[in-house]
mmCIF file of C-alpha atoms in Angstrom:
data_model
loop_
_atom_site.group_PDB
_atom_site.id
_atom_site.type_symbol
_atom_site.label_atom_id
_atom_site.label_comp_id
_atom_site.label_asym_id
_atom_site.label_seq_id
_atom_site.Cartn_x
_atom_site.Cartn_y
_atom_site.Cartn_z
ATOM 1 C CA MET A 1 -85.441 16.471 -68.389
ATOM 2 C CA PRO A 2 -87.098 18.137 -65.391
ATOM 3 C CA ARG A 3 -86.870 21.877 -65.060
ATOM 4 C CA ARG A 4 -84.035 22.974 -62.759
ATOM 5 C CA GLU A 5 -84.803 25.735 -60.257
ATOM 6 C CA THR A 6 -81.529 25.691 -58.346
ATOM 7 C CA PRO A 7 -78.652 27.913 -59.494
ATOM 8 C CA THR A 8 -75.727 26.462 -61.375
ATOM 9 C CA SER A 9 -72.305 28.087 -61.641
ATOM 10 C CA THR A 10 -69.831 27.784 -64.510
ATOM 11 C CA ALA A 11 -67.821 25.205 -62.546
ATOM 12 C CA ALA A 12 -70.737 22.761 -62.580
ATOM 13 C CA PRO A 13 -70.415 21.117 -66.044
ATOM 14 C CA PHE A 14 -67.061 19.767 -65.110
ATOM 15 C CA LEU A 15 -68.346 18.075 -61.969
ATOM 16 C CA LEU A 16 -71.004 16.659 -64.265
ATOM 17 C CA LEU A 17 -68.230 15.544 -66.595
ATOM 18 C CA LEU A 18 -66.522 13.538 -63.854
ATOM 19 C CA HIS A 19 -69.844 12.001 -62.877
ATOM 20 C CA LEU A 20 -70.539 10.982 -66.458
ATOM 21 C CA LEU A 21 -67.104 9.715 -67.349
ATOM 22 C CA LEU A 22 -66.189 7.999 -64.107
ATOM 23 C CA LEU A 23 -69.436 6.042 -64.161
ATOM 24 C CA SER A 24 -68.186 4.445 -67.356
ATOM 25 C CA PRO A 25 -66.098 1.294 -66.991
ATOM 26 C CA PRO A 26 -62.483 1.153 -68.227
ATOM 27 C CA THR A 27 -62.134 0.259 -71.889
ATOM 28 C CA ASN A 28 -60.612 -3.146 -71.070
ATOM 29 C CA VAL A 29 -63.740 -4.308 -69.195
ATOM 30 C CA HIS A 30 -66.021 -6.397 -71.410
ATOM 31 C CA ALA A 31 -68.692 -7.292 -68.896
ATOM 32 C CA VAL A 32 -72.282 -6.247 -69.515
ATOM 33 C CA GLN A 33 -72.606 -2.593 -68.532
ATOM 34 C CA PRO A 34 -75.092 -1.675 -65.797
ATOM 35 C CA PRO A 35 -78.118 0.431 -66.742
ATOM 36 C CA THR A 36 -76.587 3.503 -65.055
ATOM 37 C CA THR A 37 -73.622 3.596 -67.420
ATOM 38 C CA SER A 38 -73.537 6.863 -69.339
ATOM 39 C CA PRO A 39 -73.322 6.825 -73.140
ATOM 40 C CA ILE A 40 -71.210 10.002 -72.971
ATOM 41 C CA LYS A 41 -67.502 9.337 -73.464
ATOM 42 C CA THR A 42 -66.393 12.706 -74.865
ATOM 43 C CA VAL A 43 -67.198 16.095 -73.355
ATOM 44 C CA VAL A 44 -66.306 19.158 -75.442
ATOM 45 C CA VAL A 45 -66.161 22.491 -73.615
ATOM 46 C CA LEU A 46 -66.395 25.873 -75.353
ATOM 47 C CA VAL A 47 -66.399 28.963 -73.114
ATOM 48 C CA MET A 48 -67.323 32.158 -74.939
ATOM 49 C CA GLU A 49 -66.796 35.693 -73.624
ATOM 50 C CA ASN A 50 -68.687 38.402 -71.748
ATOM 51 C CA ARG A 51 -72.384 38.171 -72.578
ATOM 52 C CA SER A 52 -75.396 37.752 -70.310
ATOM 53 C CA PHE A 53 -78.181 35.220 -70.774
ATOM 54 C CA ASP A 54 -80.814 37.856 -71.570
ATOM 55 C CA HIS A 55 -78.464 39.570 -74.011
ATOM 56 C CA MET A 56 -77.794 36.434 -76.092
ATOM 57 C CA LEU A 57 -80.689 34.061 -75.354
ATOM 58 C CA GLY A 58 -83.354 36.017 -73.458
ATOM 59 C CA TRP A 59 -85.547 36.498 -76.507
ATOM 60 C CA MET A 60 -85.464 32.739 -77.196
ATOM 61 C CA LYS A 61 -88.507 32.724 -74.918
ATOM 62 C CA LYS A 62 -90.385 33.386 -78.149
ATOM 63 C CA LEU A 63 -89.337 29.889 -79.268
ATOM 64 C CA ASN A 64 -89.942 28.135 -75.955
ATOM 65 C CA PRO A 65 -92.129 29.792 -73.283
ATOM 66 C CA GLU A 66 -90.516 27.580 -70.615
ATOM 67 C CA ILE A 67 -87.268 29.542 -70.939
ATOM 68 C CA ASN A 68 -86.972 32.242 -68.291
ATOM 69 C CA GLY A 69 -86.130 34.949 -70.774
ATOM 70 C CA ALA A 70 -87.276 38.401 -71.831
ATOM 71 C CA ASP A 71 -90.771 39.534 -72.773
ATOM 72 C CA GLY A 72 -90.297 43.304 -73.057
ATOM 73 C CA SER A 73 -91.590 44.126 -69.579
ATOM 74 C CA GLN A 74 -88.127 44.246 -67.967
ATOM 75 C CA TRP A 75 -86.541 47.656 -67.376
ATOM 76 C CA ASN A 76 -83.902 49.613 -65.494
ATOM 77 C CA PRO A 77 -83.962 53.214 -64.281
ATOM 78 C CA LEU A 78 -81.180 55.547 -65.308
ATOM 79 C CA ASN A 79 -80.974 56.621 -61.668
ATOM 80 C CA THR A 80 -81.844 54.007 -59.039
ATOM 81 C CA SER A 81 -82.154 56.611 -56.273
ATOM 82 C CA ASP A 82 -84.732 58.715 -58.160
ATOM 83 C CA PRO A 83 -88.292 57.292 -58.171
ATOM 84 C CA GLU A 84 -89.075 59.547 -61.136
ATOM 85 C CA SER A 85 -86.071 58.449 -63.172
ATOM 86 C CA SER A 86 -86.376 57.653 -66.861
ATOM 87 C CA ARG A 87 -86.799 53.952 -67.593
ATOM 88 C CA LEU A 88 -85.007 51.920 -70.247
ATOM 89 C CA TYR A 89 -86.944 48.808 -71.271
ATOM 90 C CA PHE A 90 -85.152 45.699 -72.481
ATOM 91 C CA ARG A 91 -85.408 45.370 -76.252
ATOM 92 C CA ASP A 92 -84.322 42.911 -78.982
ATOM 93 C CA GLN A 93 -82.207 45.277 -81.063
ATOM 94 C CA ALA A 94 -78.647 44.399 -80.045
ATOM 95 C CA HIS A 95 -75.917 44.989 -82.610
ATOM 96 C CA TYR A 96 -73.299 42.491 -83.756
ATOM 97 C CA VAL A 97 -70.545 44.871 -82.664
ATOM 98 C CA ASP A 98 -71.302 46.233 -79.196
ATOM 99 C CA PRO A 99 -69.305 48.469 -76.847
ATOM 100 C CA ASP A 100 -67.525 46.932 -73.860
ATOM 101 C CA PRO A 101 -69.573 47.754 -70.726
ATOM 102 C CA GLY A 102 -68.216 47.691 -67.189
ATOM 103 C CA HIS A 103 -67.704 44.260 -65.638
ATOM 104 C CA SER A 104 -65.256 44.840 -62.799
ATOM 105 C CA PHE A 105 -66.132 43.668 -59.295
ATOM 106 C CA GLN A 106 -67.366 47.134 -58.309
ATOM 107 C CA ALA A 107 -69.268 47.660 -61.590
ATOM 108 C CA ILE A 108 -71.078 44.337 -61.177
ATOM 109 C CA ARG A 109 -71.961 45.197 -57.583
ATOM 110 C CA GLU A 110 -73.689 48.361 -58.787
ATOM 111 C CA GLN A 111 -75.406 46.521 -61.635
ATOM 112 C CA ILE A 112 -77.024 43.876 -59.452
ATOM 113 C CA PHE A 113 -77.654 45.863 -56.262
ATOM 114 C CA GLY A 114 -78.325 49.313 -57.778
ATOM 115 C CA SER A 115 -75.626 50.905 -55.619
ATOM 116 C CA ASN A 116 -72.398 50.093 -53.795
ATOM 117 C CA ASP A 117 -74.395 48.798 -50.836
ATOM 118 C CA SER A 118 -74.747 45.029 -51.128
ATOM 119 C CA SER A 119 -76.260 44.506 -47.661
ATOM 120 C CA ASN A 120 -79.839 43.495 -46.953
ATOM 121 C CA LYS A 121 -80.710 43.017 -50.617
ATOM 122 C CA ASP A 122 -81.796 39.416 -51.058
ATOM 123 C CA PRO A 123 -82.660 38.944 -53.825
ATOM 124 C CA PRO A 124 -80.739 41.718 -55.584
ATOM 125 C CA PRO A 125 -83.004 44.034 -57.620
ATOM 126 C CA MET A 126 -80.860 43.787 -60.798
ATOM 127 C CA ASN A 127 -81.670 47.435 -61.462
ATOM 128 C CA GLY A 128 -78.278 49.134 -61.819
ATOM 129 C CA PHE A 129 -77.165 48.091 -65.316
ATOM 130 C CA ALA A 130 -78.354 51.237 -67.110
ATOM 131 C CA GLN A 131 -77.129 53.486 -64.310
ATOM 132 C CA GLN A 132 -73.654 51.925 -64.248
ATOM 133 C CA ALA A 133 -73.389 52.191 -68.044
ATOM 134 C CA LEU A 134 -74.452 55.842 -67.845
ATOM 135 C CA SER A 135 -71.521 56.520 -65.502
ATOM 136 C CA MET A 136 -69.221 55.306 -68.293
ATOM 137 C CA ASP A 137 -71.042 57.085 -71.135
ATOM 138 C CA PRO A 138 -73.117 60.171 -70.174
ATOM 139 C CA SER A 139 -74.754 60.187 -73.610
ATOM 140 C CA ALA A 140 -76.805 57.137 -72.504
ATOM 141 C CA ASN A 141 -75.803 55.243 -75.663
ATOM 142 C CA MET A 142 -74.122 52.515 -73.633
ATOM 143 C CA SER A 143 -77.122 52.347 -71.298
ATOM 144 C CA ARG A 144 -79.307 51.563 -74.287
ATOM 145 C CA ASP A 145 -76.784 48.975 -75.503
ATOM 146 C CA VAL A 146 -76.709 47.058 -72.212
ATOM 147 C CA MET A 147 -80.525 47.060 -72.173
ATOM 148 C CA ASN A 148 -80.735 45.270 -75.521
ATOM 149 C CA GLY A 149 -80.590 41.604 -76.500
ATOM 150 C CA PHE A 150 -80.400 39.739 -79.785
ATOM 151 C CA HIS A 151 -83.519 38.807 -81.667
ATOM 152 C CA PRO A 152 -83.382 35.022 -82.271
ATOM 153 C CA ASP A 153 -83.008 35.526 -86.020
ATOM 154 C CA SER A 154 -79.872 37.631 -85.392
ATOM 155 C CA VAL A 155 -78.133 34.709 -83.650
ATOM 156 C CA ALA A 156 -79.446 31.989 -85.901
ATOM 157 C CA VAL A 157 -76.920 29.344 -84.820
ATOM 158 C CA TYR A 158 -78.046 29.641 -81.203
ATOM 159 C CA LYS A 159 -81.669 29.707 -82.348
ATOM 160 C CA ALA A 160 -81.161 26.339 -84.039
ATOM 161 C CA LEU A 161 -79.286 24.806 -81.090
ATOM 162 C CA VAL A 162 -81.835 26.055 -78.541
ATOM 163 C CA SER A 163 -84.634 24.596 -80.675
ATOM 164 C CA GLU A 164 -82.941 21.203 -81.015
ATOM 165 C CA PHE A 165 -81.112 20.711 -77.705
ATOM 166 C CA ALA A 166 -81.049 22.087 -74.133
ATOM 167 C CA VAL A 167 -80.729 25.624 -72.835
ATOM 168 C CA PHE A 168 -80.005 26.259 -69.147
ATOM 169 C CA ASP A 169 -81.645 29.370 -67.717
ATOM 170 C CA ARG A 170 -80.289 29.118 -64.137
ATOM 171 C CA TRP A 171 -76.583 29.139 -65.003
ATOM 172 C CA PHE A 172 -74.623 31.893 -63.260
ATOM 173 C CA ALA A 173 -71.046 33.084 -63.554
ATOM 174 C CA SER A 174 -69.032 31.571 -60.711
ATOM 175 C CA VAL A 175 -67.835 34.882 -59.279
ATOM 176 C CA PRO A 176 -69.153 38.473 -59.690
ATOM 177 C CA ALA A 177 -65.974 39.628 -61.359
ATOM 178 C CA SER A 178 -64.231 39.916 -64.711
ATOM 179 C CA THR A 179 -63.024 37.351 -67.232
ATOM 180 C CA GLN A 180 -59.983 35.629 -65.760
ATOM 181 C CA PRO A 181 -61.350 34.890 -62.262
ATOM 182 C CA ASN A 182 -64.292 33.157 -63.939
ATOM 183 C CA ARG A 183 -62.133 31.336 -66.453
ATOM 184 C CA LEU A 184 -59.978 30.055 -63.602
ATOM 185 C CA TYR A 185 -63.122 28.616 -62.015
ATOM 186 C CA VAL A 186 -64.074 26.752 -65.168
ATOM 187 C CA HIS A 187 -61.516 23.954 -64.934
ATOM 188 C CA SER A 188 -60.591 24.136 -61.251
ATOM 189 C CA GLY A 189 -63.673 25.219 -59.289
ATOM 190 C CA THR A 190 -61.869 28.234 -57.779
ATOM 191 C CA SER A 191 -60.150 31.465 -58.787
ATOM 192 C CA HIS A 192 -57.672 31.029 -55.901
ATOM 193 C CA GLY A 193 -58.849 34.358 -54.496
ATOM 194 C CA ALA A 194 -58.721 36.357 -57.746
ATOM 195 C CA THR A 195 -61.456 38.974 -58.205
ATOM 196 C CA SER A 196 -59.873 40.850 -61.128
ATOM 197 C CA ASN A 197 -57.463 40.373 -64.012
ATOM 198 C CA ILE A 198 -53.986 40.936 -62.578
ATOM 199 C CA PRO A 199 -51.406 40.511 -65.372
ATOM 200 C CA ALA A 200 -48.464 39.751 -63.050
ATOM 201 C CA LEU A 201 -50.333 36.908 -61.351
ATOM 202 C CA LEU A 202 -51.591 35.536 -64.655
ATOM 203 C CA VAL A 203 -48.024 35.473 -65.988
ATOM 204 C CA LYS A 204 -46.854 33.729 -62.831
ATOM 205 C CA GLY A 205 -49.720 31.262 -63.094
ATOM 206 C CA TYR A 206 -52.336 30.199 -60.561
ATOM 207 C CA PRO A 207 -51.381 27.135 -58.483
ATOM 208 C CA GLN A 208 -54.646 25.278 -57.829
ATOM 209 C CA ARG A 209 -55.303 21.707 -58.868
ATOM 210 C CA THR A 210 -57.365 21.388 -62.033
ATOM 211 C CA ILE A 211 -59.759 18.940 -63.583
ATOM 212 C CA PHE A 212 -57.022 18.010 -66.055
ATOM 213 C CA GLU A 213 -54.970 16.372 -63.304
ATOM 214 C CA ASN A 214 -58.061 14.561 -62.024
ATOM 215 C CA ILE A 215 -58.733 13.238 -65.512
ATOM 216 C CA ASP A 216 -55.157 12.009 -65.738
ATOM 217 C CA GLY A 217 -55.579 10.290 -62.399
ATOM 218 C CA ALA A 218 -58.699 8.525 -63.660
ATOM 219 C CA GLY A 219 -56.825 7.176 -66.669
ATOM 220 C CA LEU A 220 -58.772 9.303 -69.139
ATOM 221 C CA SER A 221 -57.554 11.618 -71.881
ATOM 222 C CA TRP A 222 -57.729 15.385 -72.331
ATOM 223 C CA GLY A 223 -56.647 17.929 -74.907
ATOM 224 C CA ILE A 224 -56.810 21.670 -75.544
ATOM 225 C CA TYR A 225 -57.316 22.931 -79.102
ATOM 226 C CA TYR A 226 -56.260 26.570 -79.167
ATOM 227 C CA GLN A 227 -56.161 29.239 -81.855
ATOM 228 C CA ASN A 228 -53.885 32.096 -80.844
ATOM 229 C CA ILE A 229 -53.599 32.157 -77.034
ATOM 230 C CA PRO A 230 -54.215 29.081 -74.854
ATOM 231 C CA ALA A 231 -55.689 30.865 -71.835
ATOM 232 C CA THR A 232 -55.674 27.561 -69.955
ATOM 233 C CA LEU A 233 -51.928 28.138 -69.462
ATOM 234 C CA PHE A 234 -52.860 30.581 -66.711
ATOM 235 C CA TYR A 235 -52.988 27.395 -64.620
ATOM 236 C CA ARG A 236 -49.381 26.957 -63.528
ATOM 237 C CA ASN A 237 -49.683 23.172 -63.285
ATOM 238 C CA LEU A 238 -50.382 22.855 -67.011
ATOM 239 C CA ARG A 239 -47.003 24.369 -67.902
ATOM 240 C CA LYS A 240 -45.205 21.075 -67.355
ATOM 241 C CA LEU A 241 -43.191 19.476 -70.124
ATOM 242 C CA LYS A 242 -45.288 16.305 -69.956
ATOM 243 C CA TYR A 243 -48.363 18.303 -71.037
ATOM 244 C CA VAL A 244 -46.867 19.945 -74.126
ATOM 245 C CA SER A 245 -48.491 17.439 -76.484
ATOM 246 C CA ARG A 246 -51.915 18.110 -74.949
ATOM 247 C CA PHE A 247 -51.972 21.600 -76.487
ATOM 248 C CA ARG A 248 -52.916 21.319 -80.140
ATOM 249 C CA PRO A 249 -53.487 23.955 -82.832
ATOM 250 C CA TYR A 250 -57.193 24.096 -83.555
ATOM 251 C CA ASP A 251 -56.940 24.863 -87.269
ATOM 252 C CA LEU A 252 -54.564 21.974 -87.939
ATOM 253 C CA GLU A 253 -55.879 19.224 -85.675
ATOM 254 C CA PHE A 254 -59.405 19.652 -84.306
ATOM 255 C CA LYS A 255 -61.290 18.684 -87.456
ATOM 256 C CA SER A 256 -58.770 15.963 -88.257
ATOM 257 C CA HIS A 257 -59.042 14.359 -84.831
ATOM 258 C CA ALA A 258 -62.839 14.602 -84.882
ATOM 259 C CA ARG A 259 -63.001 13.021 -88.320
ATOM 260 C CA GLN A 260 -60.776 10.159 -87.125
ATOM 261 C CA GLY A 261 -62.753 9.681 -83.922
ATOM 262 C CA LYS A 262 -59.714 10.595 -81.819
ATOM 263 C CA LEU A 263 -60.964 13.507 -79.738
ATOM 264 C CA PRO A 264 -59.951 13.138 -76.061
ATOM 265 C CA ASN A 265 -62.471 12.350 -73.312
ATOM 266 C CA TYR A 266 -62.239 15.957 -72.136
ATOM 267 C CA THR A 267 -61.799 18.336 -75.054
ATOM 268 C CA VAL A 268 -61.394 22.079 -74.576
ATOM 269 C CA VAL A 269 -61.764 24.360 -77.593
ATOM 270 C CA GLU A 270 -60.352 27.878 -77.304
ATOM 271 C CA GLN A 271 -61.255 30.790 -79.553
ATOM 272 C CA ARG A 272 -59.314 33.561 -81.203
ATOM 273 C CA TYR A 273 -59.181 36.167 -78.458
ATOM 274 C CA THR A 274 -57.283 38.780 -80.484
ATOM 275 C CA ASP A 275 -58.896 40.647 -83.340
ATOM 276 C CA LEU A 276 -56.824 40.879 -86.508
ATOM 277 C CA LYS A 277 -57.943 41.912 -89.968
ATOM 278 C CA THR A 278 -56.871 38.593 -91.473
ATOM 279 C CA ALA A 279 -58.045 36.533 -88.477
ATOM 280 C CA PRO A 280 -60.918 38.275 -86.675
ATOM 281 C CA ALA A 281 -61.688 37.372 -83.075
ATOM 282 C CA ASN A 282 -64.489 34.833 -82.660
ATOM 283 C CA ASP A 283 -64.847 34.847 -78.863
ATOM 284 C CA ASP A 284 -67.880 37.218 -78.632
ATOM 285 C CA HIS A 285 -65.989 39.597 -76.324
ATOM 286 C CA PRO A 286 -67.265 43.137 -77.000
ATOM 287 C CA SER A 287 -66.564 44.849 -79.272
ATOM 288 C CA HIS A 288 -65.758 41.760 -81.352
ATOM 289 C CA ASP A 289 -68.298 40.874 -84.024
ATOM 290 C CA VAL A 290 -70.824 38.318 -82.753
ATOM 291 C CA TYR A 291 -71.220 37.064 -86.321
ATOM 292 C CA HIS A 292 -67.751 35.515 -86.149
ATOM 293 C CA GLY A 293 -68.638 33.867 -82.835
ATOM 294 C CA GLN A 294 -71.753 32.355 -84.395
ATOM 295 C CA MET A 295 -69.756 30.982 -87.306
ATOM 296 C CA PHE A 296 -67.219 29.491 -84.899
ATOM 297 C CA VAL A 297 -69.871 27.743 -82.813
ATOM 298 C CA LYS A 298 -71.457 26.442 -86.025
ATOM 299 C CA GLU A 299 -68.105 25.055 -87.167
ATOM 300 C CA VAL A 300 -67.481 23.260 -83.865
ATOM 301 C CA TYR A 301 -70.988 21.800 -83.810
ATOM 302 C CA GLU A 302 -70.895 20.608 -87.423
ATOM 303 C CA THR A 303 -67.446 19.102 -86.921
ATOM 304 C CA LEU A 304 -68.700 17.094 -83.954
ATOM 305 C CA ARG A 305 -71.933 16.138 -85.695
ATOM 306 C CA ALA A 306 -69.933 14.608 -88.566
ATOM 307 C CA SER A 307 -67.557 12.736 -86.251
ATOM 308 C CA PRO A 308 -67.874 9.003 -85.559
ATOM 309 C CA GLN A 309 -67.771 10.027 -81.882
ATOM 310 C CA TRP A 310 -71.008 12.029 -82.175
ATOM 311 C CA ASN A 311 -73.212 9.408 -80.496
ATOM 312 C CA GLU A 312 -71.049 9.494 -77.370
ATOM 313 C CA THR A 313 -70.396 13.260 -77.265
ATOM 314 C CA MET A 314 -71.702 16.152 -75.192
ATOM 315 C CA LEU A 315 -70.880 19.738 -76.197
ATOM 316 C CA VAL A 316 -71.157 22.422 -73.496
ATOM 317 C CA ILE A 317 -71.323 25.999 -74.820
ATOM 318 C CA THR A 318 -71.204 28.565 -72.032
ATOM 319 C CA TYR A 319 -69.792 32.005 -71.205
ATOM 320 C CA ASP A 320 -67.277 33.068 -68.600
ATOM 321 C CA GLU A 321 -69.246 36.106 -67.338
ATOM 322 C CA HIS A 322 -71.931 38.560 -68.405
ATOM 323 C CA GLY A 323 -69.715 41.421 -69.605
ATOM 324 C CA GLY A 324 -71.911 44.168 -68.118
ATOM 325 C CA PHE A 325 -75.043 43.360 -70.145
ATOM 326 C CA TYR A 326 -78.448 43.299 -68.455
ATOM 327 C CA ASP A 327 -80.026 40.171 -67.047
ATOM 328 C CA HIS A 328 -83.281 40.142 -65.098
ATOM 329 C CA VAL A 329 -82.788 36.984 -62.995
ATOM 330 C CA ALA A 330 -81.487 37.777 -59.523
ATOM 331 C CA THR A 331 -77.937 36.681 -58.779
ATOM 332 C CA PRO A 332 -77.810 34.147 -55.884
ATOM 333 C CA VAL A 333 -76.422 35.845 -52.780
ATOM 334 C CA ARG A 334 -77.316 33.287 -50.112
ATOM 335 C CA GLY A 335 -76.084 29.766 -49.454
ATOM 336 C CA VAL A 336 -73.090 30.058 -51.801
ATOM 337 C CA PRO A 337 -70.074 28.359 -50.183
ATOM 338 C CA SER A 338 -66.503 29.481 -50.692
ATOM 339 C CA PRO A 339 -64.623 26.812 -52.657
ATOM 340 C CA ASP A 340 -61.456 27.003 -50.566
ATOM 341 C CA GLY A 341 -61.799 29.651 -47.862
ATOM 342 C CA ILE A 342 -59.445 32.071 -49.593
ATOM 343 C CA VAL A 343 -60.482 35.716 -49.164
ATOM 344 C CA GLY A 344 -60.073 38.113 -52.074
ATOM 345 C CA PRO A 345 -57.704 41.093 -51.911
ATOM 346 C CA GLU A 346 -58.418 44.547 -50.539
ATOM 347 C CA PRO A 347 -60.374 46.759 -50.776
ATOM 348 C CA PHE A 348 -63.291 44.327 -51.180
ATOM 349 C CA ASN A 349 -62.056 41.296 -49.208
ATOM 350 C CA PHE A 350 -64.599 39.189 -51.053
ATOM 351 C CA THR A 351 -65.433 35.864 -49.386
ATOM 352 C CA PHE A 352 -66.892 34.224 -52.517
ATOM 353 C CA ASP A 353 -70.328 33.930 -50.949
ATOM 354 C CA ARG A 354 -72.367 35.025 -53.980
ATOM 355 C CA LEU A 355 -72.357 34.191 -57.679
ATOM 356 C CA GLY A 356 -72.065 36.393 -60.734
ATOM 357 C CA VAL A 357 -74.733 37.327 -63.281
ATOM 358 C CA ARG A 358 -76.555 34.665 -65.309
ATOM 359 C CA VAL A 359 -74.789 33.620 -68.519
ATOM 360 C CA PRO A 360 -75.905 31.733 -71.664
ATOM 361 C CA THR A 361 -75.416 27.978 -71.604
ATOM 362 C CA ILE A 362 -76.451 25.438 -74.218
ATOM 363 C CA VAL A 363 -75.765 21.708 -73.936
ATOM 364 C CA VAL A 364 -75.727 19.713 -77.176
ATOM 365 C CA SER A 365 -75.861 15.937 -77.497
ATOM 366 C CA PRO A 366 -77.838 13.343 -79.428
ATOM 367 C CA TRP A 367 -79.003 12.110 -76.008
ATOM 368 C CA ILE A 368 -80.837 15.354 -75.177
ATOM 369 C CA ASN A 369 -84.547 15.717 -75.860
ATOM 370 C CA LYS A 370 -85.421 18.308 -78.473
ATOM 371 C CA GLY A 371 -86.108 21.833 -77.207
ATOM 372 C CA THR A 372 -85.323 21.177 -73.555
ATOM 373 C CA GLY A 373 -85.703 24.288 -71.406
ATOM 374 C CA LYS A 374 -83.915 24.208 -68.050
#
């Protein structure tokens, strides 16, 4: 695969999904397929939580120099307005259980622009991560945490997948905001104006059309395998009685359906978002233990690998947003179109004309060349 230099947002794999699946003929057509027909019939989507590319995969550059990752030369000042400020260099000593850095709209603005002034900074300097963390923790402990990534051996499942499949290093969160606005983008291409997590609106449900309805319209199948909270129900349109059977308990049905070759064309796997002693969270959201996230990804991958559907499957592992952790690649701030013209609420009145921070994305399929760096 050629190296991609253009930015990709978290909404992109699902446009790719439609392209792949809708190129395929209906199952009742027995004519010889044209050469452009995709072998992919099942796309599995797993969206993890709140980690930047450099934090999770930046040090994978040691495995593949083509990956735009970390080499130890990247740094942030503790004070962006002081030329003599102390510097924190990016290291490979991240811990499995990290604190939860700032990732609100205003926190992200400071992280990427170095201040609250987002004008005339193209590209953004990406120099405010340590400073913003210091404002939350004056001891500088959090600043050191956000300026650390995982050594490849510490995230061995990702190390194996990056070595065998494709890693995308120009994949940015869809909106420079927190979790739910980005998760809304994932399956609908818009947050419907949301730039923060507003519980009342999430309970009410967001009204935009989703990819699930498009898949229905194309005569294809979809299903959501959830563990404790199906966050996809924040889309109001999925709360219809006719969709009840599309929501399936992961522990009871995912492995069974994979083993039987019955996974839907568009399969969404949701994690455990809540952290209980008997059922620890496996979503990677700080301060949840990344070890459990690695074991979860391993389980999903191995389940698919053993399925009779494996040779027609593509697994997309990505993250909703960066969670406040450092990334050195400048966020795109030019040429980003609003998906629907909706303006975000006051006081920011965001027009959705720039993306969020780069996030980890790995695409797994038997049709991908080994060790592809994107």
